[in-house]
Amino acid sequence: MTPTALKTYLQNLVTHNLPISTMIWGAPGIGKSSIVAQVARENQLEFIDLRLSQLAPTDLRGLPVAIAESDNSPQGLSTWYPPEFLPREGKGILFLDELNMAPPAMQGVAQQLILDRQVGAYRVPEGWFIWAAGNRKEDRASVFAMPSPLANRFLHLNVEVDFESFKSYALLNSFHEQIIAFLSYRTNLLHYLDPQNPAWPSPRSWEMASSLYQVNLDITSAVGEAATAEFNAFVSLYDNLPNLREILTGNGENITFSSEPSVRYATTIGLTVRAENINEAYNGFRWLTDKATAEWVQLYATDLIGQMRAKKQLGKLAQLIQKDPKFKEFFQDYKELIGVS
């Protein structure tokens, strides 16, 4: 499933209060942990992220503590004091990240926590979901085989890299325009595992690259030399972009749409990112419908809906659609998303 579909699935588990232990599988760097954290945040749930590969069995089970002798127990007893990082009240998500990087002994202790919702003297409170994530062997991650009894305790969700999910996230989180435009043009570089180099492209590393690029720092340390070289070559074409400000203010009649695909991607994404209000977004749409083919208008419209929803301007967009027959005809495929009848 895509990252967007994964988020929807997890959201439904929370909405319907289904505390079924769930294992999320996927390549490193595609956003598994981030999606779980988003679901917790959006549902006002506490979020505890445990890296079992960094723990020993006693760290999870707790430490044995002697109980003084008594008349009922002349030989004395011991009990287990659970660790302070495990939840004791409230509602939340207990997330066991990198589960299959933990050695078999640690996975064995986790098995009791996942199956019985308890380990030693500790019991997971009601209202807490137990979810986990891990990488696959084919991702060349240093993982241990998951024992069959443990695997059978989980729902198993496989998530794959998906550019549209990444782009929606990038637009909503104000990634640098040129990062988004470049990856729209070179989608195969969104995730390109290079085992020979420590820095390689992934959704996670492109997010880091965007932060670096925002402050004029080189992005090689995030995505590697090869991806950076292609990105820098792409950025050089920005000198050839049309005047996007003129287009967004409704003065683009005499501006043409480039025939170069890379410039077309940069122009379309640029109009999406730089539109500051519904009127400018509308001007961008009218210009593209006059100057470009349907595929570019569709690309812009898809991103525009996400942007207007984030800015809480979908209602205004719907009003414009109702007034403009050309606009209304094009957006028939999107009417369910924007509430237009």
Coordinates of C-alpha atoms in Angstrom, one line a residue:
M1 CA 0.0 0.0 0.0
T2 CA 1.0 3.6 -0.4
P3 CA 2.0 5.8 2.6
T4 CA -1.3 7.6 2.2
A5 CA -3.2 4.3 2.3
L6 CA -1.2 3.2 5.3
K7 CA -2.2 6.4 7.2
T8 CA -5.9 5.9 6.3
Y9 CA -5.7 2.2 7.5
L10 CA -4.1 3.1 10.8
Q11 CA -6.6 5.9 11.2
N12 CA -9.4 3.5 10.9
L13 CA -7.9 1.2 13.5
V14 CA -7.9 4.1 15.9
T15 CA -11.4 5.4 14.9
H16 CA -13.0 2.0 15.3
N17 CA -10.9 1.3 18.5
L18 CA -9.4 -2.0 17.2
P19 CA -6.4 -2.7 19.4
I20 CA -5.0 -5.3 17.1
S21 CA -1.2 -5.6 17.1
T22 CA 0.0 -4.3 13.7
M23 CA 3.4 -4.7 12.0
I24 CA 4.4 -2.3 9.2
W25 CA 6.9 -3.5 6.7
G26 CA 8.8 -1.3 4.2
A27 CA 12.1 0.0 3.0
P28 CA 14.1 2.3 5.2
G29 CA 13.5 6.0 4.9
I30 CA 10.0 5.9 3.4
G31 CA 8.2 7.5 6.4
K32 CA 6.8 4.5 8.4
S33 CA 7.7 6.0 11.8
S34 CA 6.6 9.5 10.7
I35 CA 3.1 8.3 9.6
V36 CA 2.6 6.5 13.0
A37 CA 3.6 9.7 14.8
Q38 CA 1.2 11.7 12.6
V39 CA -1.7 9.4 13.4
A40 CA -1.0 9.7 17.1
R41 CA -0.7 13.5 16.9
E42 CA -3.9 13.9 14.9
N43 CA -5.9 11.8 17.3
Q44 CA -4.4 13.4 20.4
L45 CA -2.8 10.1 21.5
E46 CA 0.4 9.8 23.5
F47 CA 3.2 8.3 21.4
I48 CA 6.0 6.1 22.8
D49 CA 8.7 5.1 20.3
L50 CA 10.7 2.1 21.6
R51 CA 13.8 0.9 19.6
L52 CA 14.0 -2.7 20.8
S53 CA 17.3 -3.2 19.0
Q54 CA 18.8 -0.9 21.6
L55 CA 17.4 -2.7 24.6
A56 CA 18.2 -5.8 26.5
P57 CA 15.5 -8.3 27.7
T58 CA 15.8 -7.0 31.3
D59 CA 15.3 -3.4 30.0
L60 CA 11.8 -4.4 28.9
R61 CA 10.9 -7.0 31.6
G62 CA 12.3 -4.8 34.4
L63 CA 14.6 -5.6 37.3
P64 CA 14.0 -8.2 40.0
V65 CA 13.7 -6.8 43.5
A66 CA 13.7 -8.8 46.7
I67 CA 10.7 -8.7 49.0
A68 CA 11.4 -9.0 52.6
E69 CA 10.6 -12.2 54.4
S70 CA 7.3 -12.5 56.2
D71 CA 5.2 -15.0 58.1
N72 CA 3.5 -16.0 54.8
S73 CA 6.8 -16.3 52.9
P74 CA 9.6 -17.2 55.3
Q75 CA 12.0 -17.8 52.4
G76 CA 11.3 -14.4 50.8
L77 CA 10.2 -13.6 47.3
S78 CA 11.2 -11.3 44.4
T79 CA 9.1 -9.2 42.1
W80 CA 9.8 -7.3 38.9
Y81 CA 9.9 -3.5 38.7
P82 CA 8.9 -2.5 35.2
P83 CA 10.8 0.2 33.3
E84 CA 9.5 3.8 33.6
F85 CA 9.3 4.3 29.8
L86 CA 6.3 1.9 29.5
P87 CA 2.8 3.6 29.7
R88 CA 0.7 3.3 32.8
E89 CA -2.3 5.4 32.0
G90 CA -4.1 7.4 29.4
K91 CA -4.4 6.5 25.7
G92 CA -1.7 6.2 23.1
I93 CA 0.4 4.2 20.7
L94 CA 3.2 2.0 21.9
F95 CA 5.4 1.8 18.8
L96 CA 8.1 -0.9 18.6
D97 CA 10.2 0.5 15.8
E98 CA 13.0 -1.6 14.2
L99 CA 11.4 -4.7 15.8
N100 CA 13.2 -7.2 13.6
M101 CA 16.6 -5.6 14.2
A102 CA 16.3 -6.8 17.8
P103 CA 18.0 -10.1 18.5
P104 CA 15.9 -13.3 19.0
A105 CA 16.0 -13.1 22.8
M106 CA 14.6 -9.5 22.7
Q107 CA 11.9 -10.5 20.2
G108 CA 11.0 -13.3 22.5
V109 CA 10.3 -10.9 25.4
A110 CA 8.4 -8.6 23.0
Q111 CA 6.2 -11.5 21.9
Q112 CA 4.6 -11.7 25.4
L113 CA 4.0 -7.9 25.3
I114 CA 2.4 -8.1 21.9
L115 CA 0.3 -11.3 22.5
D116 CA -0.7 -10.9 26.1
R117 CA -0.3 -7.1 26.4
Q118 CA 1.9 -7.7 29.4
V119 CA 5.4 -8.7 30.4
G120 CA 6.4 -9.8 33.8
A121 CA 4.4 -7.8 36.3
Y122 CA 3.6 -5.1 33.8
R123 CA 0.3 -4.8 31.8
V124 CA -0.4 -2.4 29.0
P125 CA -3.3 -0.1 29.9
E126 CA -6.5 -0.2 28.1
G127 CA -6.6 2.5 25.4
W128 CA -3.1 1.8 24.1
F129 CA -2.4 0.4 20.6
I130 CA 0.7 -1.8 20.1
W131 CA 2.1 -1.2 16.6
A132 CA 5.6 -2.1 15.2
A133 CA 7.7 -1.5 12.1
G134 CA 10.6 -3.1 10.5
N135 CA 12.7 -3.3 7.3
R136 CA 12.7 -6.3 4.9
K137 CA 15.7 -8.5 4.1
E138 CA 15.6 -7.4 0.5
D139 CA 16.3 -3.9 1.7
R140 CA 19.7 -5.0 2.8
A141 CA 18.9 -4.0 6.4
S142 CA 20.6 -5.8 9.3
V143 CA 17.6 -7.8 10.4
F144 CA 16.8 -11.0 12.2
A145 CA 14.2 -13.5 11.0
M146 CA 10.9 -12.9 12.9
P147 CA 9.8 -16.1 14.7
S148 CA 6.6 -17.6 13.2
P149 CA 4.8 -17.4 16.6
L150 CA 5.6 -13.7 16.9
A151 CA 4.7 -13.0 13.2
N152 CA 1.3 -14.7 13.7
R153 CA 0.4 -12.2 16.5
F154 CA 0.4 -9.3 14.0
L155 CA -1.6 -7.8 11.2
H156 CA 1.0 -7.3 8.5
L157 CA 0.9 -4.1 6.3
N158 CA 3.4 -3.6 3.5
V159 CA 4.1 0.0 2.5
E160 CA 5.8 1.0 -0.7
V161 CA 7.4 4.2 -1.9
D162 CA 4.8 6.4 -3.6
F163 CA 5.6 9.8 -5.1
E164 CA 2.1 11.3 -4.9
S165 CA 2.0 10.5 -1.2
F166 CA 5.4 12.2 -0.8
K167 CA 4.4 15.2 -2.8
S168 CA 1.2 15.8 -0.8
Y169 CA 3.3 15.6 2.4
A170 CA 5.9 17.9 0.9
L171 CA 3.5 20.5 -0.2
L172 CA 1.7 20.6 3.2
N173 CA 5.0 20.8 5.0
S174 CA 6.5 23.6 2.9
F175 CA 9.3 21.7 1.3
H176 CA 11.5 23.8 -0.9
E177 CA 9.8 24.4 -4.3
Q178 CA 12.8 23.3 -6.3
I179 CA 13.0 20.0 -4.3
I180 CA 9.4 19.2 -5.2
A181 CA 9.8 20.2 -8.8
F182 CA 12.9 18.2 -9.3
L183 CA 11.4 15.0 -7.8
S184 CA 8.2 15.6 -9.9
Y185 CA 10.6 15.4 -12.9
R186 CA 12.8 12.6 -11.6
T187 CA 10.5 10.5 -9.5
N188 CA 12.8 7.5 -9.6
L189 CA 15.2 9.4 -7.4
L190 CA 12.7 9.7 -4.6
H191 CA 14.0 6.4 -3.2
Y192 CA 17.2 4.9 -4.6
L193 CA 19.0 2.7 -2.2
D194 CA 22.8 2.8 -2.7
P195 CA 24.5 0.3 -0.4
Q196 CA 27.9 1.6 -1.4
N197 CA 27.3 5.1 0.0
P198 CA 26.1 6.2 3.4
A199 CA 24.0 9.1 1.9
W200 CA 21.4 8.1 -0.6
P201 CA 18.0 9.4 -1.7
S202 CA 14.8 8.5 0.2
P203 CA 11.7 10.5 1.3
R204 CA 13.4 10.9 4.7
S205 CA 16.7 12.2 3.3
W206 CA 14.9 14.5 0.8
E207 CA 13.1 16.1 3.8
M208 CA 16.5 16.7 5.3
A209 CA 17.8 18.0 2.0
S210 CA 14.9 20.5 1.8
S211 CA 15.8 21.9 5.2
L212 CA 19.5 22.2 4.2
Y213 CA 18.5 23.9 0.9
Q214 CA 16.2 26.3 2.6
V215 CA 19.3 27.8 4.3
N216 CA 21.6 27.5 1.2
L217 CA 23.5 24.5 2.4
D218 CA 24.8 21.7 0.1
I219 CA 22.5 18.7 0.1
T220 CA 25.1 16.1 -0.8
S221 CA 25.4 15.0 2.8
A222 CA 21.7 14.0 2.8
V223 CA 21.1 12.5 -0.7
G224 CA 24.6 11.7 -2.0
E225 CA 26.7 13.0 -4.8
A226 CA 24.9 11.6 -7.8
A227 CA 21.4 12.8 -6.8
T228 CA 22.8 16.2 -5.9
A229 CA 24.6 16.6 -9.3
E230 CA 21.2 15.9 -11.0
F231 CA 19.4 18.3 -8.7
N232 CA 21.9 21.1 -9.3
A233 CA 21.6 20.7 -13.1
F234 CA 17.9 20.9 -12.7
V235 CA 18.1 24.1 -10.6
S236 CA 20.1 25.8 -13.3
L237 CA 17.1 25.8 -15.6
Y238 CA 15.2 28.1 -13.2
D239 CA 16.8 31.0 -15.1
N240 CA 14.5 29.9 -18.0
L241 CA 11.3 29.9 -16.1
P242 CA 8.5 32.3 -17.2
N243 CA 7.5 35.2 -14.9
L244 CA 5.3 33.2 -12.5
R245 CA 4.3 36.3 -10.5
E246 CA 2.9 37.8 -13.7
I247 CA 0.9 34.7 -14.3
L248 CA -0.5 34.5 -10.8
T249 CA -1.6 38.1 -10.9
G250 CA -3.5 37.5 -14.1
N251 CA -1.1 39.1 -16.6
G252 CA 0.2 36.0 -18.3
E253 CA -1.5 36.4 -21.7
N254 CA 1.7 36.8 -23.6
I255 CA 3.7 34.2 -21.7
T256 CA 4.2 30.8 -23.4
F257 CA 4.4 27.4 -21.8
S258 CA 7.9 25.9 -22.4
S259 CA 8.3 22.8 -24.6
E260 CA 11.1 21.5 -22.3
P261 CA 9.6 18.9 -19.9
S262 CA 11.9 19.8 -17.0
V263 CA 10.9 23.5 -17.3
R264 CA 7.2 22.5 -17.5
Y265 CA 7.4 20.6 -14.2
A266 CA 9.2 23.5 -12.6
T267 CA 6.6 25.9 -13.9
T268 CA 3.6 23.9 -12.8
I269 CA 5.0 23.2 -9.3
G270 CA 6.1 26.8 -9.0
L271 CA 2.6 28.0 -9.7
T272 CA 1.2 25.7 -7.1
V273 CA 3.7 26.6 -4.4
R274 CA 3.7 30.4 -5.0
A275 CA 0.0 30.9 -5.2
E276 CA -0.8 32.9 -2.0
N277 CA -4.6 32.9 -2.3
I278 CA -7.5 31.5 -4.2
N279 CA -7.4 34.3 -6.8
E280 CA -3.8 33.6 -7.7
A281 CA -4.5 29.9 -7.8
Y282 CA -7.4 30.6 -10.1
N283 CA -5.2 32.7 -12.4
G284 CA -2.7 29.9 -12.6
F285 CA -5.4 27.5 -13.6
R286 CA -6.7 29.8 -16.3
W287 CA -3.3 30.4 -17.7
L288 CA -2.5 26.6 -17.9
T289 CA -5.8 25.8 -19.5
D290 CA -5.0 28.3 -22.2
K291 CA -1.3 27.5 -22.7
A292 CA -0.8 23.8 -21.8
T293 CA -2.3 20.4 -22.5
A294 CA -4.6 18.6 -20.2
E295 CA -2.0 16.5 -18.4
W296 CA -0.3 19.7 -17.0
V297 CA -3.6 21.2 -16.0
Q298 CA -4.5 18.0 -14.2
L299 CA -1.2 17.9 -12.4
Y300 CA -1.7 21.5 -11.2
A301 CA -5.4 20.9 -10.3
T302 CA -4.5 17.8 -8.2
D303 CA -1.9 19.7 -6.2
L304 CA -4.2 22.8 -6.0
I305 CA -6.9 20.9 -4.2
G306 CA -4.5 19.7 -1.6
Q307 CA -3.1 23.3 -1.1
M308 CA -6.5 24.9 -0.9
R309 CA -7.7 22.2 1.6
A310 CA -4.6 22.9 3.8
K311 CA -5.3 26.7 3.6
K312 CA -9.0 26.1 4.4
Q313 CA -10.0 27.7 1.1
L314 CA -11.8 24.8 -0.6
G315 CA -15.2 26.6 -0.1
K316 CA -13.9 29.6 -2.0
L317 CA -12.6 27.2 -4.7
A318 CA -16.0 25.6 -5.0
Q319 CA -17.6 29.1 -5.4
L320 CA -15.2 29.9 -8.3
I321 CA -16.0 26.6 -10.0
Q322 CA -19.7 27.3 -9.9
K323 CA -19.2 30.7 -11.6
D324 CA -16.9 29.5 -14.4
P325 CA -18.3 26.9 -16.8
K326 CA -14.8 26.0 -18.1
F327 CA -13.5 25.6 -14.5
K328 CA -16.6 23.6 -13.6
E329 CA -16.3 21.2 -16.5
F330 CA -12.6 20.4 -15.8
F331 CA -13.3 19.8 -12.1
Q332 CA -16.1 17.2 -12.6
D333 CA -13.6 14.5 -11.7
Y334 CA -12.8 16.2 -8.4
K335 CA -16.3 17.2 -7.3
E336 CA -16.4 14.6 -4.5
L337 CA -13.1 16.0 -3.1
I338 CA -14.2 19.6 -3.1
G339 CA -17.9 19.2 -2.4
V340 CA -19.2 20.5 -5.7
S341 CA -22.5 19.0 -6.9

